[in-house]
Coordinates of C-alpha atoms and ligand atoms in Angstrom, one line a residue:
Chain A
M1 CA -0.1 -0.4 -0.3
L2 CA 1.6 2.9 -0.9
L3 CA 1.4 6.1 0.7
I4 CA 0.8 9.6 -1.0
T5 CA 1.3 13.2 0.5
C6 CA -1.2 14.8 -1.3
P7 CA 0.1 18.8 -0.9
H8 CA -3.5 20.2 0.5
C9 CA -4.6 17.5 2.8
G10 CA -1.1 15.8 4.0
P11 CA -0.5 12.0 3.6
R12 CA -2.7 9.2 2.3
D13 CA -3.5 5.8 1.3
E14 CA -3.1 4.3 -1.9
S15 CA -7.0 4.0 -2.0
E16 CA -8.0 7.3 -1.8
F17 CA -6.2 8.0 -5.2
S18 CA -6.6 6.7 -9.2
Y19 CA -3.6 6.5 -11.1
G20 CA -2.6 8.2 -14.0
G21 CA 0.2 6.8 -15.2
A22 CA 3.6 8.4 -16.6
R23 CA 3.2 12.3 -16.4
R24 CA 2.5 13.3 -20.5
I25 CA 4.5 16.8 -21.4
W26 CA 1.6 16.6 -24.0
P27 CA 2.7 18.7 -27.7
D28 CA 1.8 22.3 -28.0
H29 CA -1.0 21.9 -30.6
D30 CA -1.9 26.0 -31.2
A31 CA 1.9 25.9 -33.0
N32 CA 1.0 22.6 -35.0
P33 CA -2.5 23.3 -36.3
D34 CA -2.7 21.7 -38.9
Q35 CA -1.7 17.9 -38.4
T36 CA 1.1 17.6 -40.5
E37 CA 2.9 15.0 -40.1
T38 CA 5.0 15.7 -37.5
A39 CA 2.4 16.8 -35.3
M40 CA 1.0 13.1 -35.2
L41 CA 4.0 12.0 -34.8
D42 CA 4.4 13.6 -31.5
W43 CA 0.9 13.0 -30.5
H44 CA 2.1 9.5 -31.3
Q45 CA 4.9 9.6 -29.2
T46 CA 3.8 11.8 -26.1
L47 CA 0.8 8.7 -26.0
Y48 CA 1.9 5.7 -26.6
L49 CA 5.8 5.5 -25.8
S50 CA 6.0 7.6 -22.3
P51 CA 8.6 6.6 -20.1
N52 CA 8.7 3.1 -18.7
P53 CA 11.7 3.0 -16.3
S54 CA 13.1 0.4 -14.3
G55 CA 13.5 3.2 -11.2
P56 CA 12.7 6.6 -10.9
L57 CA 9.5 7.8 -12.1
T58 CA 7.2 11.1 -12.2
E59 CA 3.8 10.6 -12.6
I60 CA 0.3 12.0 -11.8
W61 CA -2.1 10.5 -9.1
Y62 CA -6.2 11.5 -9.3
H63 CA -6.6 12.7 -5.4
G64 CA -11.0 12.0 -5.8
G65 CA -10.9 10.9 -2.3
G66 CA -10.0 14.0 -0.8
C67 CA -8.8 17.3 -3.2
E68 CA -9.8 16.0 -6.1
C69 CA -6.7 17.4 -7.5
W70 CA -4.1 15.8 -9.7
V71 CA -0.8 15.2 -7.4
E72 CA 2.3 14.8 -9.2
I73 CA 5.0 12.3 -7.6
I74 CA 8.1 10.6 -8.7
R75 CA 8.1 7.0 -7.6
N76 CA 11.2 4.2 -7.9
T77 CA 9.2 1.5 -9.6
K78 CA 11.8 -0.4 -7.9
D79 CA 10.7 -0.5 -4.4
H80 CA 7.8 2.2 -4.4
S81 CA 9.7 4.7 -2.5
I82 CA 8.8 8.1 -2.8
S83 CA 11.5 10.8 -2.8
N84 CA 9.8 14.3 -4.2
R85 CA 8.7 17.5 -3.8
Q86 CA 4.8 16.6 -4.4
K87 CA 3.4 19.2 -6.5
G88 CA -0.1 19.9 -6.6
R89 CA -1.4 20.4 -10.2
A90 CA -4.0 22.9 -12.3
S91 CA -7.5 20.5 -13.0
Chain B
M1 CA 24.7 -32.6 -1.5
G2 CA 21.5 -34.0 -3.1
N3 CA 19.8 -34.0 -6.3
K4 CA 23.1 -35.4 -7.9
R5 CA 22.0 -38.7 -9.5
W6 CA 19.0 -35.9 -11.4
P7 CA 20.8 -35.6 -15.3
A8 CA 21.3 -32.1 -17.3
I9 CA 17.5 -31.3 -19.2
I10 CA 19.4 -29.2 -21.1
A11 CA 23.2 -29.2 -22.4
T12 CA 25.5 -26.7 -21.8
P13 CA 27.6 -26.6 -25.1
A14 CA 30.4 -23.5 -25.2
M15 CA 29.2 -20.9 -26.1
R16 CA 30.1 -19.7 -29.7
S17 CA 30.7 -16.6 -31.5
S18 CA 28.5 -16.2 -34.2
Y19 CA 24.9 -17.9 -35.0
D20 CA 22.6 -17.0 -37.2
T21 CA 19.4 -16.6 -35.4
V22 CA 19.7 -14.9 -30.9
I23 CA 16.7 -15.9 -28.8
I24 CA 17.2 -13.1 -25.9
G25 CA 14.8 -14.5 -23.1
G26 CA 14.5 -18.5 -22.7
G27 CA 10.8 -17.9 -21.2
G28 CA 8.6 -19.7 -22.4
H29 CA 8.0 -17.8 -25.9
G30 CA 11.3 -18.0 -26.6
Q31 CA 12.2 -22.1 -26.1
A32 CA 8.8 -22.6 -27.8
T33 CA 10.0 -20.2 -30.2
A34 CA 13.4 -22.1 -31.0
H35 CA 11.6 -25.2 -31.1
Y36 CA 9.0 -24.8 -33.6
L37 CA 13.1 -23.1 -35.4
A38 CA 14.0 -26.3 -35.9
K39 CA 10.7 -28.7 -35.9
N40 CA 9.5 -27.1 -38.2
H41 CA 12.0 -25.3 -40.1
G42 CA 15.3 -27.6 -39.9
I43 CA 16.9 -24.0 -38.5
T44 CA 19.7 -25.5 -35.6
D45 CA 22.2 -22.4 -36.3
V46 CA 20.5 -20.5 -32.7
A47 CA 21.1 -19.4 -28.8
V48 CA 18.4 -18.7 -26.7
L49 CA 20.3 -16.4 -24.2
E50 CA 17.8 -16.5 -20.7
G51 CA 19.5 -13.7 -18.0
S52 CA 18.5 -16.2 -15.2
W53 CA 17.1 -19.2 -15.1
I54 CA 14.3 -21.1 -17.3
G55 CA 11.2 -20.4 -15.6
G56 CA 12.6 -17.8 -13.4
G57 CA 9.9 -15.2 -15.3
N58 CA 6.5 -15.4 -15.8
T59 CA 6.2 -18.5 -17.3
A60 CA 6.2 -19.9 -14.1
R61 CA 4.9 -17.1 -11.7
N62 CA 1.5 -17.5 -13.7
T63 CA -1.7 -19.4 -12.8
T64 CA -1.5 -21.5 -16.0
I65 CA -4.6 -20.9 -17.4
V66 CA -5.1 -21.1 -20.9
R67 CA -8.4 -20.4 -23.2
S68 CA -9.8 -18.4 -26.7
D69 CA -12.7 -17.0 -25.5
Y70 CA -12.0 -13.7 -26.7
L71 CA -13.8 -11.2 -29.0
L72 CA -12.6 -9.5 -31.7
N73 CA -10.6 -12.1 -34.3
A74 CA -6.9 -11.4 -34.0
S75 CA -7.3 -11.8 -30.8
F76 CA -9.1 -15.1 -30.7
G77 CA -7.4 -16.6 -33.4
L78 CA -4.1 -16.6 -32.6
K79 CA -4.8 -18.1 -29.4
N80 CA -7.1 -21.1 -30.3
F81 CA -4.9 -21.9 -32.3
A82 CA -2.8 -22.3 -29.5
L83 CA -5.2 -24.9 -27.5
K84 CA -4.9 -27.4 -30.7
L85 CA -1.3 -26.8 -30.4
W86 CA -1.7 -27.6 -26.4
G87 CA -3.4 -30.9 -27.5
E88 CA -1.2 -32.3 -29.1
L89 CA 2.8 -30.9 -26.8
S90 CA 2.6 -33.4 -24.7
Q91 CA 2.9 -36.8 -27.5
E92 CA 5.6 -34.1 -29.8
L93 CA 8.8 -32.4 -27.3
N94 CA 8.2 -36.3 -25.3
F95 CA 7.3 -34.1 -21.8
N96 CA 3.9 -34.3 -19.7
L97 CA 2.6 -30.4 -19.7
M98 CA -0.4 -31.6 -17.4
Y99 CA -2.7 -30.0 -20.2
E100 CA -6.2 -30.7 -18.4
P101 CA -9.4 -29.0 -20.3
R102 CA -11.6 -29.0 -17.1
G103 CA -13.8 -26.3 -18.9
Y104 CA -13.6 -22.4 -18.2
V105 CA -15.9 -20.3 -17.2
D106 CA -16.8 -16.5 -17.1
L107 CA -19.1 -15.8 -14.8
A108 CA -21.5 -12.7 -15.8
H109 CA -22.9 -10.3 -13.2
S110 CA -25.7 -8.9 -14.8
D111 CA -28.1 -9.9 -18.0
G112 CA -26.7 -6.6 -20.3
E113 CA -23.2 -8.3 -19.1
L114 CA -24.4 -11.7 -19.9
E115 CA -25.8 -9.9 -23.6
H116 CA -22.2 -9.0 -23.7
F117 CA -20.7 -12.3 -23.6
T118 CA -23.3 -14.2 -26.0
I119 CA -22.3 -11.6 -28.1
R120 CA -18.6 -13.1 -27.4
A121 CA -20.0 -17.2 -27.6
N122 CA -20.8 -16.6 -31.1
A123 CA -17.9 -14.9 -32.7
M124 CA -16.3 -17.8 -30.8
R125 CA -18.1 -20.2 -32.5
L126 CA -17.8 -18.7 -36.6
G127 CA -14.3 -19.6 -35.7
G128 CA -15.1 -22.7 -35.3
A129 CA -15.0 -23.4 -31.3
G130 CA -16.7 -24.9 -29.1
V131 CA -18.8 -22.5 -26.5
E132 CA -21.7 -22.3 -24.5
I133 CA -24.0 -20.4 -22.0
L134 CA -25.6 -21.4 -18.9
T135 CA -27.9 -20.3 -16.8
G136 CA -29.4 -21.2 -13.8
Q137 CA -29.3 -25.3 -12.7
A138 CA -26.8 -26.0 -16.0
L139 CA -24.4 -23.3 -14.7
Q140 CA -25.0 -25.1 -10.4
D141 CA -24.4 -28.0 -12.4
C142 CA -21.2 -27.3 -14.0
V143 CA -19.6 -25.4 -11.2
P144 CA -21.5 -27.5 -7.6
E145 CA -19.7 -25.2 -5.4
L146 CA -20.5 -21.9 -6.7
D147 CA -22.6 -19.9 -4.6
L148 CA -25.7 -18.6 -6.7
N149 CA -28.4 -18.5 -3.6
S150 CA -27.2 -16.2 -1.1
A151 CA -28.2 -12.0 -1.4
A152 CA -24.7 -11.4 -3.4
R153 CA -24.4 -7.7 -3.7
F154 CA -23.0 -9.3 -7.5
P155 CA -25.4 -12.5 -8.3
V156 CA -24.4 -14.3 -10.9
A157 CA -26.6 -13.5 -14.5
G158 CA -25.3 -16.7 -16.2
A159 CA -21.7 -17.8 -17.9
L160 CA -19.4 -18.4 -20.7
F161 CA -18.6 -21.9 -20.6
Q162 CA -15.2 -23.2 -22.5
P163 CA -15.3 -26.9 -22.5
A164 CA -11.4 -26.5 -23.9
G165 CA -10.1 -24.3 -21.3
G166 CA -7.8 -25.3 -18.5
V167 CA -4.9 -25.5 -17.0
I168 CA -1.5 -26.7 -17.9
R169 CA 1.7 -26.9 -15.8
H170 CA 3.3 -23.7 -16.3
D171 CA 7.6 -24.9 -15.5
A172 CA 6.5 -28.0 -17.7
V173 CA 6.6 -25.5 -20.8
A174 CA 9.1 -24.0 -20.4
W175 CA 11.6 -26.6 -19.7
G176 CA 9.2 -29.2 -22.5
F177 CA 10.4 -26.4 -25.0
A178 CA 14.1 -26.0 -23.6
R179 CA 14.4 -29.5 -23.6
K180 CA 13.6 -30.2 -27.1
A181 CA 15.2 -27.2 -28.6
S182 CA 18.7 -28.1 -26.7
Q183 CA 18.4 -31.8 -28.2
A184 CA 18.1 -30.4 -31.7
G185 CA 20.8 -28.7 -31.7
I186 CA 19.6 -25.3 -31.0
H187 CA 22.2 -24.1 -27.8
I188 CA 20.4 -22.4 -24.7
F189 CA 22.2 -20.1 -22.0
Q190 CA 21.1 -20.0 -18.8
K191 CA 22.8 -16.7 -16.6
T192 CA 23.3 -14.7 -20.2
P193 CA 21.5 -11.5 -20.1
V194 CA 22.2 -9.8 -23.4
T195 CA 23.6 -6.2 -22.1
K196 CA 23.9 -4.5 -26.2
I197 CA 22.4 -4.9 -29.1
N198 CA 24.7 -3.6 -31.6
I199 CA 23.5 -1.6 -34.7
T200 CA 25.6 -1.3 -38.0
K201 CA 24.6 0.1 -40.7
D202 CA 21.1 0.4 -39.4
K203 CA 20.9 -3.4 -38.7
V204 CA 21.5 -5.6 -36.1
S205 CA 24.7 -7.1 -36.6
S206 CA 25.9 -8.8 -32.2
V207 CA 24.2 -9.1 -29.3
D208 CA 26.2 -8.6 -26.6
T209 CA 27.2 -10.8 -22.9
P210 CA 28.9 -10.8 -19.9
Q211 CA 30.3 -13.4 -21.6
G212 CA 31.0 -12.1 -24.4
R213 CA 29.8 -10.8 -27.7
I214 CA 28.1 -13.2 -30.5
N215 CA 27.6 -12.3 -34.3
C216 CA 24.4 -12.8 -35.6
R217 CA 22.3 -12.3 -38.4
Q218 CA 18.9 -11.9 -36.8
V219 CA 17.3 -10.9 -33.6
F220 CA 14.5 -12.5 -31.7
I221 CA 13.6 -10.2 -28.1
S222 CA 10.8 -12.2 -25.8
V223 CA 11.8 -10.7 -22.6
A224 CA 8.3 -9.7 -21.7
G225 CA 8.8 -7.5 -18.2
A226 CA 11.6 -6.5 -19.4
S227 CA 10.6 -5.5 -22.5
N228 CA 11.2 -2.1 -22.4
Q229 CA 14.7 -2.0 -20.6
V230 CA 15.7 -5.0 -23.6
A231 CA 14.2 -3.1 -26.4
S232 CA 15.8 0.3 -25.8
L233 CA 19.4 -1.3 -26.0
A234 CA 18.3 -0.6 -30.0
G235 CA 17.2 2.0 -29.2
L236 CA 13.5 1.1 -29.8
D237 CA 11.0 3.0 -27.5
L238 CA 8.0 0.3 -26.3
P239 CA 3.6 1.4 -25.9
I240 CA 4.1 -0.5 -22.9
H241 CA 4.2 -0.3 -19.1
S242 CA 5.6 -2.9 -16.8
I243 CA 2.6 -3.4 -13.9
N244 CA 2.7 -6.0 -11.1
V245 CA 0.4 -8.6 -11.0
Q246 CA 0.0 -10.9 -8.4
A247 CA -1.0 -15.1 -7.8
F248 CA -1.8 -16.9 -4.5
V249 CA -1.8 -20.5 -3.7
T250 CA -4.3 -22.0 -1.2
E251 CA -3.4 -24.8 1.8
P252 CA -4.4 -28.8 0.2
V253 CA -7.4 -29.5 0.1
K254 CA -9.3 -32.6 -1.4
P255 CA -11.5 -32.2 -5.0
A256 CA -14.0 -29.1 -4.9
L257 CA -13.5 -27.3 -8.1
K258 CA -13.2 -29.1 -11.6
T259 CA -13.2 -26.0 -13.9
V260 CA -11.2 -22.9 -13.8
V261 CA -13.6 -20.1 -12.2
N262 CA -13.3 -15.9 -13.2
Y263 CA -15.5 -13.3 -11.3
N264 CA -16.3 -10.4 -13.2
A265 CA -17.4 -7.5 -11.3
G266 CA -13.4 -6.8 -10.4
L267 CA -11.9 -9.5 -11.3
S268 CA -10.7 -13.2 -9.1
Y269 CA -9.9 -16.0 -10.9
I270 CA -10.0 -19.3 -9.4
S271 CA -8.7 -23.3 -10.1
Q272 CA -7.5 -25.8 -7.7
T273 CA -4.6 -27.9 -9.0
A274 CA -4.1 -31.4 -9.2
K275 CA -2.5 -31.6 -5.4
G276 CA -5.7 -29.6 -4.2
E277 CA -4.3 -26.4 -3.9
F278 CA -6.0 -23.6 -4.7
V279 CA -4.8 -21.0 -7.2
L280 CA -6.3 -17.8 -7.2
G281 CA -4.7 -14.5 -9.4
G282 CA -6.9 -11.2 -9.9
A283 CA -6.5 -7.7 -11.4
S284 CA -2.9 -5.9 -11.6
D285 CA -2.0 -4.4 -9.0
G286 CA -1.9 -1.3 -11.6
Y287 CA 0.5 1.4 -11.2
N288 CA 4.0 0.6 -13.3
S289 CA 5.9 -1.3 -11.1
F290 CA 9.2 -3.3 -11.4
A291 CA 9.2 -5.1 -7.2
R292 CA 8.1 -8.4 -8.0
R293 CA 6.2 -7.3 -4.5
G294 CA 2.4 -7.1 -4.8
S295 CA 0.1 -4.5 -2.9
F296 CA -1.8 -5.9 -0.1
A297 CA -4.7 -3.7 -1.1
R298 CA -5.1 -6.4 -4.0
I299 CA -4.6 -9.2 -2.0
E300 CA -8.0 -8.6 0.3
D301 CA -9.5 -7.8 -3.5
V302 CA -8.8 -11.1 -4.8
L303 CA -9.7 -13.0 -1.8
A304 CA -12.9 -10.9 -1.0
R305 CA -14.3 -11.8 -4.7
A306 CA -12.6 -15.6 -4.6
V307 CA -15.2 -15.8 -1.1
Q308 CA -18.7 -14.0 -3.0
M309 CA -17.8 -16.9 -5.1
F310 CA -17.5 -19.4 -2.6
P311 CA -17.9 -19.4 1.0
F312 CA -16.0 -22.3 1.9
L313 CA -12.5 -20.6 1.3
S314 CA -13.1 -18.3 4.2
R315 CA -11.3 -20.9 6.0
L316 CA -8.5 -21.6 4.5
R317 CA -5.1 -20.7 4.2
L318 CA -2.7 -18.3 2.1
M319 CA 0.0 -21.3 1.6
R320 CA 2.2 -18.9 -0.7
H321 CA 2.7 -15.6 -2.6
W322 CA 4.1 -14.3 -5.5
S323 CA 4.2 -11.2 -8.0
G324 CA 5.3 -11.1 -11.7
T325 CA 6.4 -7.7 -14.3
A326 CA 3.2 -7.8 -16.7
D327 CA 4.2 -5.7 -19.7
I328 CA 1.2 -4.0 -20.9
S329 CA 0.4 -2.5 -23.8
M330 CA -1.2 0.6 -24.5
D331 CA -4.3 -1.8 -26.1
G332 CA -4.2 -4.3 -24.2
N333 CA -2.7 -6.7 -26.7
A334 CA 0.2 -8.7 -28.0
I335 CA 2.8 -6.7 -30.4
I336 CA 4.8 -9.4 -32.3
G337 CA 6.8 -9.1 -35.2
Q338 CA 9.5 -7.4 -36.8
T339 CA 10.4 -3.4 -35.5
P340 CA 11.4 -0.9 -37.7
I341 CA 15.5 -1.9 -37.0
D342 CA 16.2 -4.1 -40.0
G343 CA 16.9 -8.0 -38.4
L344 CA 15.2 -7.5 -35.1
S345 CA 11.8 -8.8 -34.3
I346 CA 9.9 -8.8 -31.1
N347 CA 7.1 -10.2 -28.8
C348 CA 6.0 -8.7 -26.3
G349 CA 2.8 -7.1 -24.2
W350 CA 1.3 -10.0 -23.2
G351 CA 0.9 -9.0 -19.7
Y352 CA -0.8 -11.2 -17.2
A353 CA -2.7 -13.2 -20.4
G354 CA 0.3 -14.6 -22.3
F355 CA 0.9 -17.8 -21.2
K356 CA -2.3 -19.8 -23.0
A357 CA -0.7 -18.1 -26.1
T358 CA 2.8 -19.9 -26.0
P359 CA 3.0 -22.9 -28.9
A360 CA 1.0 -20.3 -31.2
V361 CA 3.7 -17.9 -30.7
G362 CA 6.2 -19.9 -30.9
H363 CA 5.0 -21.1 -34.0
Q364 CA 4.7 -17.8 -35.5
M365 CA 7.6 -16.2 -35.0
A366 CA 9.4 -18.9 -35.6
E367 CA 7.7 -18.9 -39.5
L368 CA 9.0 -15.0 -39.7
L369 CA 12.2 -16.2 -38.8
A370 CA 12.6 -18.9 -41.0
N371 CA 11.4 -16.9 -44.3
N372 CA 10.8 -13.2 -43.2
T373 CA 7.1 -12.9 -43.7
T374 CA 4.7 -12.3 -40.9
P375 CA 2.8 -14.7 -41.4
D376 CA -1.2 -14.5 -41.2
L377 CA -2.0 -14.8 -37.4
I378 CA 0.5 -12.4 -36.8
K379 CA -0.2 -10.0 -39.2
P380 CA -2.3 -7.4 -36.9
F381 CA 0.3 -7.4 -34.1
T382 CA 2.2 -5.5 -36.2
Y383 CA 4.9 -2.7 -33.9
D384 CA 3.7 0.2 -36.2
R385 CA -0.2 -0.3 -35.2
F386 CA -0.4 2.8 -32.7
A387 CA 1.0 5.2 -34.5
N388 CA -1.7 4.1 -37.4
G389 CA -4.2 4.1 -35.2
A390 CA -5.3 -0.1 -36.1
E391 CA -5.5 -0.8 -32.2
I392 CA -6.3 -4.2 -31.2
D393 CA -8.7 -3.2 -27.7
D394 CA -10.7 -5.8 -26.9
A395 CA -11.7 -4.5 -23.2
G396 CA -11.7 -0.8 -24.9
A397 CA -10.0 0.8 -22.0
G398 CA -8.2 3.1 -24.4
P399 CA -4.6 4.1 -24.0
Y400 CA -4.1 2.8 -19.5
P401 CA -1.9 -0.2 -19.6
W402 CA -3.0 -0.2 -16.2
H403 CA -7.5 -0.7 -17.1
H404 CA -6.0 -3.6 -19.1
Ligands
LIG501 C1 0.6 -13.4 -11.4 C2 0.7 -14.0 -13.1 C3 -0.6 -14.7 -13.4 C4 -0.7 -14.6 -15.0 N1 -1.9 -15.8 -15.6 C5 -1.5 -16.0 -16.3 C6 -2.9 -17.4 -16.9 O1 -3.8 -17.3 -16.3 N2 -3.2 -17.1 -18.3 C7 -1.7 -17.0 -19.4 O2 -2.3 -17.3 -20.4 N3 -0.8 -16.2 -19.2 C8 -1.4 -15.3 -17.4 N4 -0.2 -14.3 -16.8 C9 0.9 -14.1 -17.9 C10 2.4 -15.0 -18.7 O3 2.9 -15.4 -17.5 C11 3.1 -14.8 -19.1 O4 2.6 -13.8 -20.6 C12 3.4 -15.4 -20.2 O5 4.5 -16.1 -19.7 C13 4.9 -14.1 -20.9 O6 6.1 -15.6 -21.3 P1 7.4 -15.4 -21.9 O7 8.0 -16.3 -22.3 O8 7.3 -14.1 -23.0 O9 8.0 -14.2 -20.5 P2 8.8 -14.7 -19.4 O10 8.7 -16.1 -18.8 O11 8.9 -13.9 -18.1 O12 10.7 -14.7 -20.2 C14 10.9 -13.6 -20.4 C15 12.7 -14.2 -19.9 O13 14.0 -13.0 -20.5 C16 14.5 -13.0 -19.5 N5 15.4 -11.9 -19.5 C17 14.5 -10.7 -19.2 N6 15.7 -9.5 -19.6 C18 16.7 -10.5 -20.1 C19 18.2 -9.8 -21.1 N7 18.5 -8.9 -21.1 N8 18.7 -11.1 -21.5 C20 18.2 -12.3 -21.7 N9 17.2 -12.8 -20.7 C21 16.8 -11.7 -20.4 C22 13.7 -12.7 -18.2 O14 14.7 -14.2 -16.8 C23 12.3 -14.3 -18.8 O15 13.5 -15.2 -18.1 C24 -0.2 -14.7 -15.7 C25 1.4 -13.7 -15.6 C26 1.5 -13.8 -14.2 C27 2.6 -12.3 -13.3
LIG502 ZN1 -5.2 16.0 -1.5

């Protein structure tokens, strides 16, 4: 069982959260309004090829059982230790 | 010390500096591919490189269930072909795989769900598989201990029943294929992790191991939970996340359950071994993990559902409990075939559902490696289907591996 520290609610049980997976940095849609080939590849990269390290992973969790905010953490996928400054995210 | 009179099951040859084909990963899928390369194509200039020991990966960590009750043609076709091969393999390998087609029972918990199962059963019939929809007394006769009467939160509406589904002794699968491939002259090396895949002029040229470099014409990666790490040795990104999946075994009791039963309001599946132990599994732990250490929340979840099906289980104790790292793709289906890198093919993304497909994957991959063309059954499972929008998403869950 993970103990995730929410920046708003403090340390809370994993069961209060839903997993959002690796943090994805979305391509700048406005920079590529025409959906060119490169833009499509960028979307493919972001959506499907997100990192899956055996080690520290920057990922997001939704605190549905608390403040209803997305929380960003760095968790080591080998031993589940959570290392970082927990960061809240807008919506 | 003990067990010295047991003969080695595979040869331990000296490693050559070059092979035609290198298979990375000596689990069931890798060993099956080696076997069919020798048997169907007479190709034995092959090295299978296993990083730890044969059967140490997911092949001997799974809950041994085989079945082919899939909705989409691509998913169904491969697994149904595997069921046919399972029936022949104990003879072919001269190794008792203990394939027991005791029947697979997939429980539906509402009329709507049962309707959906009926669609799946009809799709399977069109593909030539035997399958029935069971309700009421027919279901009770099929699974006498199943609790159909209590005021359960998720009552059972009926079930999909596939008679050819069942269980197989998983470690025997890895060892049976390995022994046969070794007898045919294929070299298998344990404790030989691949640390580098070398590419010369856009083509695979060799792999590095702690025991030295091996030059080769082609490389086939089949490493399940380590897929991203090994593919990255060749600079290849994969649409896969690795997630922990657990399994449990109770103390043994007298025979009480013939079939394999799957509970679908949440996930919990159960069978009883020939020794009398109950083997249980459920959903993944739900987030990326290479820990091979499971969360308690999932243990409670799987056991609670098992007790809903079979209340008598509450009096049994767990004897063993373990985990495996499951490689789950963005559409929940496997990726099999050539990669964009010349001479490099891959088989991955089987998650916690790939044991049943072992011989079919080996059979088809051997054909690909021998003839350099992709056989029909694995054609839909291409690496580039994600970029092309041709996902094979049986569950319709989207690009969230932890939901598949
Ligand atoms: C708990 C659990 C329950 C499951 N239940 C079922 C089930 O009931 N039915 C079903 O069909 N499927 C099930 N599965 C899934 C199934 O076990 C796998 O899909 C299947 O066994 C994968 O086979 P494989 O040969 O590809 O993998 P593995 O057996 O994992 O073989 C891969 C091998 O690659 C090796 N390797 C890794 N890195 C390297 C390297 N760098 N160099 C060389 N070798 C390397 C590993 O040591 C390993 O032995 C379950 C999985 C788990 C974890
Ligand atoms: Zn919160």
